[in-house]
mmCIF file of C-alpha atoms in Angstrom:
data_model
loop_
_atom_site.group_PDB
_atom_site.id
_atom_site.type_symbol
_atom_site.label_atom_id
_atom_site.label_comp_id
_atom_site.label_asym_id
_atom_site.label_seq_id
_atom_site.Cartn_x
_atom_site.Cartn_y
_atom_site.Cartn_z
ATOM 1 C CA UNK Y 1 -4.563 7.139 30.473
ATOM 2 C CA UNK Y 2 -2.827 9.995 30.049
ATOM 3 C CA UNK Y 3 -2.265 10.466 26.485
ATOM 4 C CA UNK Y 4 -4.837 9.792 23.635
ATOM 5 C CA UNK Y 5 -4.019 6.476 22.332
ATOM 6 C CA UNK Y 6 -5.685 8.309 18.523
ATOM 7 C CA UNK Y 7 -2.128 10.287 18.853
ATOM 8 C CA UNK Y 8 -0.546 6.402 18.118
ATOM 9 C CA UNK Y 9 -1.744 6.816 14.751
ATOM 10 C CA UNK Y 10 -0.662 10.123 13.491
ATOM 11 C CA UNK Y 11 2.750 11.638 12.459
ATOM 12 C CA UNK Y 12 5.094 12.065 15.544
ATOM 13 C CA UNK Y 13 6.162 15.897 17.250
ATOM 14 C CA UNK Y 14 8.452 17.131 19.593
ATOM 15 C CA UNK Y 15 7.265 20.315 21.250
ATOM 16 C CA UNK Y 16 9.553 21.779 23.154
ATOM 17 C CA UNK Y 17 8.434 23.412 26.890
ATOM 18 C CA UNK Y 18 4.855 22.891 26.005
ATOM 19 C CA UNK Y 19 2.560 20.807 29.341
ATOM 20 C CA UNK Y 20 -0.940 20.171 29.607
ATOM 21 C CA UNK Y 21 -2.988 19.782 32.497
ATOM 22 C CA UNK Y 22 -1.054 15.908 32.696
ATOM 23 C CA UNK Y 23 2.209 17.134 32.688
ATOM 24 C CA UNK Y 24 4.407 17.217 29.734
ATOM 25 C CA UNK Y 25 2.768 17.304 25.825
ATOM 26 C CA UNK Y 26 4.002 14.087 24.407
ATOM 27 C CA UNK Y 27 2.790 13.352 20.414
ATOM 28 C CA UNK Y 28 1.930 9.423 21.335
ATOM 29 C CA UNK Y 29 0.364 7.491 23.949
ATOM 30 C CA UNK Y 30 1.746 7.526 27.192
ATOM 31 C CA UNK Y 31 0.017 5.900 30.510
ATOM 32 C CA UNK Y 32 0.370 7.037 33.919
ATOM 33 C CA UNK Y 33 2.523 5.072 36.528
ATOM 34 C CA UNK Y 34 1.706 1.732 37.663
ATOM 35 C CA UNK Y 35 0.484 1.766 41.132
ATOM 36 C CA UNK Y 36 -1.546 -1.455 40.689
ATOM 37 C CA UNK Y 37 -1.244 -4.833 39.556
ATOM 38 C CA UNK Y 38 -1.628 -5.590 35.592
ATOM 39 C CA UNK Y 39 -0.222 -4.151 32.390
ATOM 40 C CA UNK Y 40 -1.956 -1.172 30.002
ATOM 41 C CA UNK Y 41 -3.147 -2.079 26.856
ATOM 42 C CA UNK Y 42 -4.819 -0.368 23.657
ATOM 43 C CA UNK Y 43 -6.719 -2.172 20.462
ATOM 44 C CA UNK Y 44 -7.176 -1.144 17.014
ATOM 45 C CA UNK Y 45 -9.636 -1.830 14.459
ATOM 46 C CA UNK Y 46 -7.150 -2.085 10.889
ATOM 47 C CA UNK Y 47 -8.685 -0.208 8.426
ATOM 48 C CA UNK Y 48 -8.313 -3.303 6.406
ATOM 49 C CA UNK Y 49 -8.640 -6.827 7.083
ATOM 50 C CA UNK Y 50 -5.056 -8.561 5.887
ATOM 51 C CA UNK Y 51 -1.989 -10.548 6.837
ATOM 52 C CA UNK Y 52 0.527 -8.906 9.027
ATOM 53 C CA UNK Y 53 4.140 -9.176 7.866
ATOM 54 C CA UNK Y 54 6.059 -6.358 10.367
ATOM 55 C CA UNK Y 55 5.338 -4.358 13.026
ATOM 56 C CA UNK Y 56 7.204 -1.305 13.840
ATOM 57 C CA UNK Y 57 7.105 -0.064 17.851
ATOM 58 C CA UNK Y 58 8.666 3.845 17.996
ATOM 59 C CA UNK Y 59 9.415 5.235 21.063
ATOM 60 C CA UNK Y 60 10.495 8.896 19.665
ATOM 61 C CA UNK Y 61 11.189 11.390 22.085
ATOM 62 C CA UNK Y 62 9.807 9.338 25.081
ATOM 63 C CA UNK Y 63 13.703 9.428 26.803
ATOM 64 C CA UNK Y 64 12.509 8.577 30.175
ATOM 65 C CA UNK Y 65 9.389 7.373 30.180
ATOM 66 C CA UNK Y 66 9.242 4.549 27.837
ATOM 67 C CA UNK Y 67 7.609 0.747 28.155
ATOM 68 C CA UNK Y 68 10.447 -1.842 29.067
ATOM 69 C CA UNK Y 69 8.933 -4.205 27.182
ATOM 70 C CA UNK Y 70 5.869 -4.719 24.525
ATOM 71 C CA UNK Y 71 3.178 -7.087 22.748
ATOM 72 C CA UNK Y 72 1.262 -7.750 20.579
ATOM 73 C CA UNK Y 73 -1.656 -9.596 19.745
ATOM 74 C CA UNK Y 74 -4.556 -9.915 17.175
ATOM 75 C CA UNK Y 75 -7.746 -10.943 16.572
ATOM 76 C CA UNK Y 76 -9.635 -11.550 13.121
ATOM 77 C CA UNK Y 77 -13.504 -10.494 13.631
ATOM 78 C CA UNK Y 78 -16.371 -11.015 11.140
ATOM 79 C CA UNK Y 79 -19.015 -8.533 12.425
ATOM 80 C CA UNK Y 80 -18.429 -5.907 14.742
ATOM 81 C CA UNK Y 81 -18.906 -7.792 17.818
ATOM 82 C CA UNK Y 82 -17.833 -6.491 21.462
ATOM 83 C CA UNK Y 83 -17.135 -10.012 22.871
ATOM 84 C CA UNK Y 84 -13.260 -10.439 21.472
ATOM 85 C CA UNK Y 85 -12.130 -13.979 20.219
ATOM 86 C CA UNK Y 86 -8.996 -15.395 21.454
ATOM 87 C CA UNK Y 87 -6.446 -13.589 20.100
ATOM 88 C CA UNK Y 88 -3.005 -15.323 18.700
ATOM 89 C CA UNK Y 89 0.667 -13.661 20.014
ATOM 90 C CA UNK Y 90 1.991 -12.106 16.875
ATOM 91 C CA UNK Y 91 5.167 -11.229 18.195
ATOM 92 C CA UNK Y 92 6.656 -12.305 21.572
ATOM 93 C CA UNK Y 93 7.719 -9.405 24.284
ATOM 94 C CA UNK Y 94 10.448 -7.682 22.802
ATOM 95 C CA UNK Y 95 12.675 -4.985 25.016
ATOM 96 C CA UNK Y 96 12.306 -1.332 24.249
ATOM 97 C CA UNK Y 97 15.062 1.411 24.247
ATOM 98 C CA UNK Y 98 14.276 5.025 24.258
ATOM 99 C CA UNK Y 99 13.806 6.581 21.016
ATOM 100 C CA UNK Y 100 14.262 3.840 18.423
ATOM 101 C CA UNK Y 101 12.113 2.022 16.453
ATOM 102 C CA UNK Y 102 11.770 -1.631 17.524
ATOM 103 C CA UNK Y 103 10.907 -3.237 14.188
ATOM 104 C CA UNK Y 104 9.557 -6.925 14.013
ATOM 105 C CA UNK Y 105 9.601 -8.716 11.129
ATOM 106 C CA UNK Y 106 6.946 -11.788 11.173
ATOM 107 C CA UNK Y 107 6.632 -15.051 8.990
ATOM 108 C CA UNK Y 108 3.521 -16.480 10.441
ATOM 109 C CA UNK Y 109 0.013 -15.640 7.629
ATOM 110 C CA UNK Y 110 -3.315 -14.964 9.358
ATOM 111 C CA UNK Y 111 -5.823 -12.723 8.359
ATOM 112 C CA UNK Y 112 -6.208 -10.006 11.100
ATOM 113 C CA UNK Y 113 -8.727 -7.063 12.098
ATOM 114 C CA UNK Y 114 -7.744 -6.345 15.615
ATOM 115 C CA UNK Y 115 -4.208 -6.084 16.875
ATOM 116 C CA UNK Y 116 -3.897 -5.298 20.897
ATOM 117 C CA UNK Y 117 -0.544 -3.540 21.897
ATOM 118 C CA UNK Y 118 0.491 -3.923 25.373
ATOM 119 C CA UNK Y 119 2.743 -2.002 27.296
ATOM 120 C CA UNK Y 120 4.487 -4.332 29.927
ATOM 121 C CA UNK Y 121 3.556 -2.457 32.237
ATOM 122 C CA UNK Y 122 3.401 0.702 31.717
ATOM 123 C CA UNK Y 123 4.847 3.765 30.280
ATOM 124 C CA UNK Y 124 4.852 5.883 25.944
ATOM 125 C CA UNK Y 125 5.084 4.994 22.583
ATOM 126 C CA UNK Y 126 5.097 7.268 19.846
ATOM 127 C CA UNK Y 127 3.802 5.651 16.911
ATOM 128 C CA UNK Y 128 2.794 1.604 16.164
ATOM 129 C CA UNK Y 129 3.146 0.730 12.358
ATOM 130 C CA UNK Y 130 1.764 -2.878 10.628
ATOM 131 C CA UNK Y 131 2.823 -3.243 7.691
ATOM 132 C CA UNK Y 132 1.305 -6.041 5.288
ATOM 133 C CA UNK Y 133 -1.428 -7.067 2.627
ATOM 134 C CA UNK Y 134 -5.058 -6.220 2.502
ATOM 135 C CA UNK Y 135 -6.863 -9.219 2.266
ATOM 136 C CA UNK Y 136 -10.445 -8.511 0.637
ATOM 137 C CA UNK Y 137 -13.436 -11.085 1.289
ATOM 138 C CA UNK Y 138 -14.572 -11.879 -2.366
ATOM 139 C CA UNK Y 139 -17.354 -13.896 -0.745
ATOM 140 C CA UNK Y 140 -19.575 -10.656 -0.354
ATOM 141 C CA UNK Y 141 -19.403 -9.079 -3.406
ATOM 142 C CA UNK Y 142 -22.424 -7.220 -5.391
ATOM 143 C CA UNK Y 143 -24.592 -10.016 -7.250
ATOM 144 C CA UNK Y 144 -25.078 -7.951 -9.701
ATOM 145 C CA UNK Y 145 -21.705 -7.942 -11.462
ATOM 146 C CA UNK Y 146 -20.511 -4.752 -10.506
ATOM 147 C CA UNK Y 147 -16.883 -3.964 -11.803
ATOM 148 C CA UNK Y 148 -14.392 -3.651 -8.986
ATOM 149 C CA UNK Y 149 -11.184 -2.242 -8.905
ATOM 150 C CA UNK Y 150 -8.927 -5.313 -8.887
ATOM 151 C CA UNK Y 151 -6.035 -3.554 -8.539
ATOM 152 C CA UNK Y 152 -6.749 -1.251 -5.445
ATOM 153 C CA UNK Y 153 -4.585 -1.617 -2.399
ATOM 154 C CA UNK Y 154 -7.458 -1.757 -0.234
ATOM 155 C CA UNK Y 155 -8.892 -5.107 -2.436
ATOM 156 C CA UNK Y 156 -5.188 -6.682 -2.115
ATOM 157 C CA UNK Y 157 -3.876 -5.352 -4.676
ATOM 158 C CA UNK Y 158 0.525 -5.134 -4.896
ATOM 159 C CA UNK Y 159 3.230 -3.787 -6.818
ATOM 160 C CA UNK Y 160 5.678 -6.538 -7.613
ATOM 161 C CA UNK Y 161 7.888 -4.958 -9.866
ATOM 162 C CA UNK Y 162 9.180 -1.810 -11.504
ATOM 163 C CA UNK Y 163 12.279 -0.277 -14.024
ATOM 164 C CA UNK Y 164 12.487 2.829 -11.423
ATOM 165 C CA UNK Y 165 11.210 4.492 -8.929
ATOM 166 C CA UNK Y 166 13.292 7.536 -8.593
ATOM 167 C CA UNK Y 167 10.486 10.457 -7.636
ATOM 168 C CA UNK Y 168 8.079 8.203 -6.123
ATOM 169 C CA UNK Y 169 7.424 4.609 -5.723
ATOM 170 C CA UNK Y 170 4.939 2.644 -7.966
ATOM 171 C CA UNK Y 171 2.693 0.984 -5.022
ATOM 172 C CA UNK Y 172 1.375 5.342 -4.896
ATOM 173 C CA UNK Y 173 -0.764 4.326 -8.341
ATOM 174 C CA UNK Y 174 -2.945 1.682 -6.262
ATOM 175 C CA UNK Y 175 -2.977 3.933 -3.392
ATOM 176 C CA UNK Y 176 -6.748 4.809 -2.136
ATOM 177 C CA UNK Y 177 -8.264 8.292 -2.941
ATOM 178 C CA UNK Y 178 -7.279 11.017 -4.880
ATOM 179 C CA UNK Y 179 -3.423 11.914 -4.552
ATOM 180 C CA UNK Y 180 -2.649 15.346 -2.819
ATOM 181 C CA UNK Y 181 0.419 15.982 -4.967
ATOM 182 C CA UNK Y 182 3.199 14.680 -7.217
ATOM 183 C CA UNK Y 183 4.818 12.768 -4.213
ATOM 184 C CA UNK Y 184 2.113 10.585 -3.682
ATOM 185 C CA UNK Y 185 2.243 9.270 -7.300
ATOM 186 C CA UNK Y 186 4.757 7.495 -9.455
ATOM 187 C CA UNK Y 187 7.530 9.003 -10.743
ATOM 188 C CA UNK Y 188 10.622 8.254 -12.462
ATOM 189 C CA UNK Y 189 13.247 9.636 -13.471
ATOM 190 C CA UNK Y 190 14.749 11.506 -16.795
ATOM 191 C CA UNK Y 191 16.120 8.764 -19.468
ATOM 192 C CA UNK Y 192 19.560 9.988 -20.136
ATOM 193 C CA UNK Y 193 18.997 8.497 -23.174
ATOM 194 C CA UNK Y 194 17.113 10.416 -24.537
ATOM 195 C CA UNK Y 195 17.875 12.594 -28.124
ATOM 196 C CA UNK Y 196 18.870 15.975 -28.052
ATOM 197 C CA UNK Y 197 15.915 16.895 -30.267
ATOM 198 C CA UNK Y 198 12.837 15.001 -29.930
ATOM 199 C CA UNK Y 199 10.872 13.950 -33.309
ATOM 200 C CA UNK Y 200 7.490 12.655 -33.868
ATOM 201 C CA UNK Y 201 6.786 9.650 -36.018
ATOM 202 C CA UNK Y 202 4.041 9.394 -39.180
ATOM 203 C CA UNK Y 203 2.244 7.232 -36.389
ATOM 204 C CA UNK Y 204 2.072 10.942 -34.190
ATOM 205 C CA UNK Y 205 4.182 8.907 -31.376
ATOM 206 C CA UNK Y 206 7.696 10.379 -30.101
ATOM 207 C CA UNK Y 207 10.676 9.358 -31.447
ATOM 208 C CA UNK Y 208 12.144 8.483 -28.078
ATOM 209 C CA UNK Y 209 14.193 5.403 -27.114
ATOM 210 C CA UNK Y 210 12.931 2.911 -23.802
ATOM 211 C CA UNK Y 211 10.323 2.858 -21.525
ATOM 212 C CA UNK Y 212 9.496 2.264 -17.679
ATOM 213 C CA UNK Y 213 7.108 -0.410 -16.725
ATOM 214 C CA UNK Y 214 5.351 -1.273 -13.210
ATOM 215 C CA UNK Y 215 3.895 -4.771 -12.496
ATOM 216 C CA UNK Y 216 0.733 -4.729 -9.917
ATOM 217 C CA UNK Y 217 -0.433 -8.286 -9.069
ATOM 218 C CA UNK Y 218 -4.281 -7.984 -8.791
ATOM 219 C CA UNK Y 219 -5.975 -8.947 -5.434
ATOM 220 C CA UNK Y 220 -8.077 -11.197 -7.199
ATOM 221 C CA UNK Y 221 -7.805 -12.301 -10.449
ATOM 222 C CA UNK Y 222 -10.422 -11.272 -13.229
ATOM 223 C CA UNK Y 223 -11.696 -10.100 -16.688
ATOM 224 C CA UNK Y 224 -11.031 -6.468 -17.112
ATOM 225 C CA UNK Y 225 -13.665 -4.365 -18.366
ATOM 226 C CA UNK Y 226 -12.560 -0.505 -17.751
ATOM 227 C CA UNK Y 227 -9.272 1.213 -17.034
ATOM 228 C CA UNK Y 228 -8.477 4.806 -15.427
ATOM 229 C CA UNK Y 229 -4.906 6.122 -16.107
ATOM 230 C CA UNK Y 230 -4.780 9.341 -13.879
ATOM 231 C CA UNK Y 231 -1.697 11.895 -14.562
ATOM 232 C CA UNK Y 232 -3.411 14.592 -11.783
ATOM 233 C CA UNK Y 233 -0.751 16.955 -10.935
ATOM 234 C CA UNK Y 234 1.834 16.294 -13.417
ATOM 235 C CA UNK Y 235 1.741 18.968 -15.574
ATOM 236 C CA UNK Y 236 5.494 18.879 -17.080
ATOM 237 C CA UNK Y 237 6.069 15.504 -16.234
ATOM 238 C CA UNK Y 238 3.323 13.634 -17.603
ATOM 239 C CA UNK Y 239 4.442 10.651 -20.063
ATOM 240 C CA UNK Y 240 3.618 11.111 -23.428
ATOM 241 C CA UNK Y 241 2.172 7.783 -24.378
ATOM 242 C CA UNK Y 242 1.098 4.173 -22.426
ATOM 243 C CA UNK Y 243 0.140 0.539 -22.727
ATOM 244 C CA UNK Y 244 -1.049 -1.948 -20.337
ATOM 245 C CA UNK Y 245 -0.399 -5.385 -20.489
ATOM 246 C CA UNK Y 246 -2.083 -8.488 -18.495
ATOM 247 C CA UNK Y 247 -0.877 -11.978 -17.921
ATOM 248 C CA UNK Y 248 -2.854 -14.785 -16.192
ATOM 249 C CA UNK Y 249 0.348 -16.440 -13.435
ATOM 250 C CA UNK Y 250 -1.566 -17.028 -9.943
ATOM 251 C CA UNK Y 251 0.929 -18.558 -8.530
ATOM 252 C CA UNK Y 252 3.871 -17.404 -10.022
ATOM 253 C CA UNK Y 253 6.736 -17.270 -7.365
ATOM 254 C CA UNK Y 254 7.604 -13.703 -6.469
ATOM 255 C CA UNK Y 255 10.182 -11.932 -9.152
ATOM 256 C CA UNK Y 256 13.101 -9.495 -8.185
ATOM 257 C CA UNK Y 257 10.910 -5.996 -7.885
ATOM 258 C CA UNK Y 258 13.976 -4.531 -10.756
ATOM 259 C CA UNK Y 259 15.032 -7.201 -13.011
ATOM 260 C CA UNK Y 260 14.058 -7.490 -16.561
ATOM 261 C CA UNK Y 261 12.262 -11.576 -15.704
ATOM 262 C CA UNK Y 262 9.099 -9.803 -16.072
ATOM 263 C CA UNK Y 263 9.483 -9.577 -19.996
ATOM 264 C CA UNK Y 264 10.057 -13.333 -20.018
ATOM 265 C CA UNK Y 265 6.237 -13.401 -19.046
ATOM 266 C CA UNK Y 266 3.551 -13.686 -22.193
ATOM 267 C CA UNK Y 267 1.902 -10.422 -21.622
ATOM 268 C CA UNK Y 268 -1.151 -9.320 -23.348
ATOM 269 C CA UNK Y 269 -2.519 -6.161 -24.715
ATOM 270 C CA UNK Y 270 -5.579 -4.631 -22.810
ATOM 271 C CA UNK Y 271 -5.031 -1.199 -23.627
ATOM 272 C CA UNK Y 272 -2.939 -0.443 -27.117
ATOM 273 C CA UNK Y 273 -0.590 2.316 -26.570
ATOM 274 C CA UNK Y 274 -3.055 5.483 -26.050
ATOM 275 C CA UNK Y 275 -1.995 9.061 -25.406
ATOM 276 C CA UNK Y 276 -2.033 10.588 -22.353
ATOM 277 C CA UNK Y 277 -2.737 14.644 -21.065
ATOM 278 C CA UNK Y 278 -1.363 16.657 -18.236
ATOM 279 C CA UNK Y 279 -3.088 16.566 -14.850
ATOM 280 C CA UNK Y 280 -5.991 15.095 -16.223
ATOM 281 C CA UNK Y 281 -8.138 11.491 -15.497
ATOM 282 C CA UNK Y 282 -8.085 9.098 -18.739
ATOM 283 C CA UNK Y 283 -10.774 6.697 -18.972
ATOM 284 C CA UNK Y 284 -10.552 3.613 -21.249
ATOM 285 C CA UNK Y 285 -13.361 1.128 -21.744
ATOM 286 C CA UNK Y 286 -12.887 -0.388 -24.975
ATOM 287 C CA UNK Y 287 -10.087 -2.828 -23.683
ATOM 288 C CA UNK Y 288 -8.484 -5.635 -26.057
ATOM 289 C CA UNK Y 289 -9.711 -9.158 -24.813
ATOM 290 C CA UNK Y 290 -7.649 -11.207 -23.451
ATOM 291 C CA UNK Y 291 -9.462 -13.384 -20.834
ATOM 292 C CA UNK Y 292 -8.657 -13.641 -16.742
ATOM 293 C CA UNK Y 293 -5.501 -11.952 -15.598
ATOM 294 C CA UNK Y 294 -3.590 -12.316 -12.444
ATOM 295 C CA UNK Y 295 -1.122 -9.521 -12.850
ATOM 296 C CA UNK Y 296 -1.540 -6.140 -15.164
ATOM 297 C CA UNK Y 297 1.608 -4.309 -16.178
ATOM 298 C CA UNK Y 298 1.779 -0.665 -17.324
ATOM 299 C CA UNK Y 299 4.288 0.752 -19.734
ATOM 300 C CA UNK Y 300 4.564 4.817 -20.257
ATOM 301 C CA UNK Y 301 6.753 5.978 -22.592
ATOM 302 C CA UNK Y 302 9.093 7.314 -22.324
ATOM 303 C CA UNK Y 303 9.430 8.433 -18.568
ATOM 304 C CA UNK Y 304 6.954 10.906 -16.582
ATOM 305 C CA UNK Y 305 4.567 10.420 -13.634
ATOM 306 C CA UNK Y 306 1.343 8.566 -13.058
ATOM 307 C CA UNK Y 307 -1.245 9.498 -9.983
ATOM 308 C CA UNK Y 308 -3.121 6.685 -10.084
ATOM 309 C CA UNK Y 309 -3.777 3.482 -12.092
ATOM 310 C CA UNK Y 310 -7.699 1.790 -11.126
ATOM 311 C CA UNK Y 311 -8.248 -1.487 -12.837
ATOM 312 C CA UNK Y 312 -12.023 -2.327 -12.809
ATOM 313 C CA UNK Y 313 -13.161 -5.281 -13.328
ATOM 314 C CA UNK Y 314 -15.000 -8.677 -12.524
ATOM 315 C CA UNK Y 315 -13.021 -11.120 -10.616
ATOM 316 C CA UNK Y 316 -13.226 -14.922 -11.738
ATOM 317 C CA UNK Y 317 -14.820 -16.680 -8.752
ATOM 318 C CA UNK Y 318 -13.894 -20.447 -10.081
ATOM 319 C CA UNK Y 319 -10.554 -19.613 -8.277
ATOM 320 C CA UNK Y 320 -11.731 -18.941 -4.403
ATOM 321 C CA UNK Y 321 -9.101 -17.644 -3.055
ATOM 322 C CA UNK Y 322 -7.733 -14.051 -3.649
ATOM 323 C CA UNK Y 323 -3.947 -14.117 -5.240
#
């Protein structure tokens, strides 16, 4: 091996006139010449468990040298066991060109740990990308009744739908962590409708017209008990007010992401429309009741940014099965 298959992972770099002790410094994984029967092949551990909708195969920069075809395959584990299952073909062998991005869409939903790329047989890929939804095992939760955040990408969390998206895109407030800056939050832009001079009403609220509004279907549905509205980093940006909203739809068929068929839904209030600070974490634990929700949606008025949005709470375990 003469690359580092950890460079797979990582942002890709072209530097020019630059060898190592291998030959030329490529930013992927790139084998040597096959001088003996077989194929090379590398697995990863997901950092997630979850079901695999596209894989994206990017051969940047490797002009000469790349795989003429590739593989893939995946495993699901439950422990971290040495002796690998039989794995299922994801995606057939699919022909590489140099420096593109061979992207395959899949339709098939298992829950996988452990994809194996192979290179057929030999030669460099830049980066490998799966794309597709964390799938959480609600079977090993605290028995204590610890809150979770139900909305977290890591517990299956998704964003579903959204007015705009114009800075940054919505699924950045489920993201894990803390963000780094603006453009890992959510974002939208200026209302052009907005008055020339802004007024406040008796109720100390802005005297602005519309709103924007995100949708996050929770990975498992539950009973809300505490919500964090984060506005870290945006200092001149922040929105001025927000509400959040929950409806109880499992298996509500997916919406357009844009259109205006969310309102049709029967939303109820969990947080009343609360103020909001610059670059600053908002905590909120006296929430309205409104039983098991499915999907939470959160309205900030009347444009501005949000880091982060956690939803913690106790998921409803009469339903099985994660949304």
């Amino acid at each position: 091996m003469e690359k580092s298959k950890r460079n797979i992972l990582a942002p890709p770099e072209w530097r020019e006139g630059v060898f190592t002790s291998y030959g030329k410094w490529m930013d992927g994984w790139e084998t040597r010449r096959k001088r003996i029967p077989g194929h090379d092949w590398c697995i990863i551990k997901l950092g997630i468990p979850g079901v695999i909708h596209g894989l994206d195969i990017d051969t940047s920069y490797f002009t000469g040298n790349y795989p003429p075809k590739a593989s893939i395959q995946a495993a699901c584990l439950e422990s971290d066991s040495v002796i690998f299952p039989q794995r299922k073909s994801i995606m057939g062998s699919a022909a590489c060109t140099d420096w593109v991005r061979k992207v395959a869409q899949l339709t098939q939903e298992w829950t996988y740990i452990l994809p194996m790329t192979k290179l057929q047989p030999d030669g460099g890929v830049a980066r490998l990308r799966v794309y597709g939804k964390a799938v959480k095992d609600w079977n090993h939760l605290d028995k204590n009744k610890v809150p979770v955040d139900l909305a977290a990408m890591e517990n299956g969390g998704m964003v579903v739908g959204w007015s705009d998206m114009h800075f940054g895109h919505p699924r950045n407030l489920i993201a894990p962590g803390l963000a780094a800056n603006m453009g890992e939050g959510w974002e939208t832009a200026r209302r052009l409708d907005r008055p020339s001079i802004i007024e406040v009403g008796e109720d100390g609220c802005l005297k602005v017209p519309g709103c924007e509004w995100a949708v996050i279907q929770l990975g498992h549905q539950g009973i809300l008990k505490k919500i964090e509205i984060d506005t870290n980093h945006f200092k001149g940006n922040f929105p001025h007010s927000c509400v959040v909203e929950g409806v109880f739809v499992p298996y509500l068929k997916r919406l357009d992401a844009s259109t205006d068929d969310w309102s049709s839904l029967k939303w109820k209030t969990i947080l009343p429309t609360s103020k909001l600070s610059p670059h600053k974490g908002h905590f909120f634990s006296k929430l309205e009741e409104c039983g098991v929700v499915s999907h939470v949606r959160l309205t900030i008025y009347p444009d501005g940014g949000i880091s982060r949005l956690r939803c913690w709470g106790l998921p409803d375990l009469s339903s099985k099965s994660s949304l």
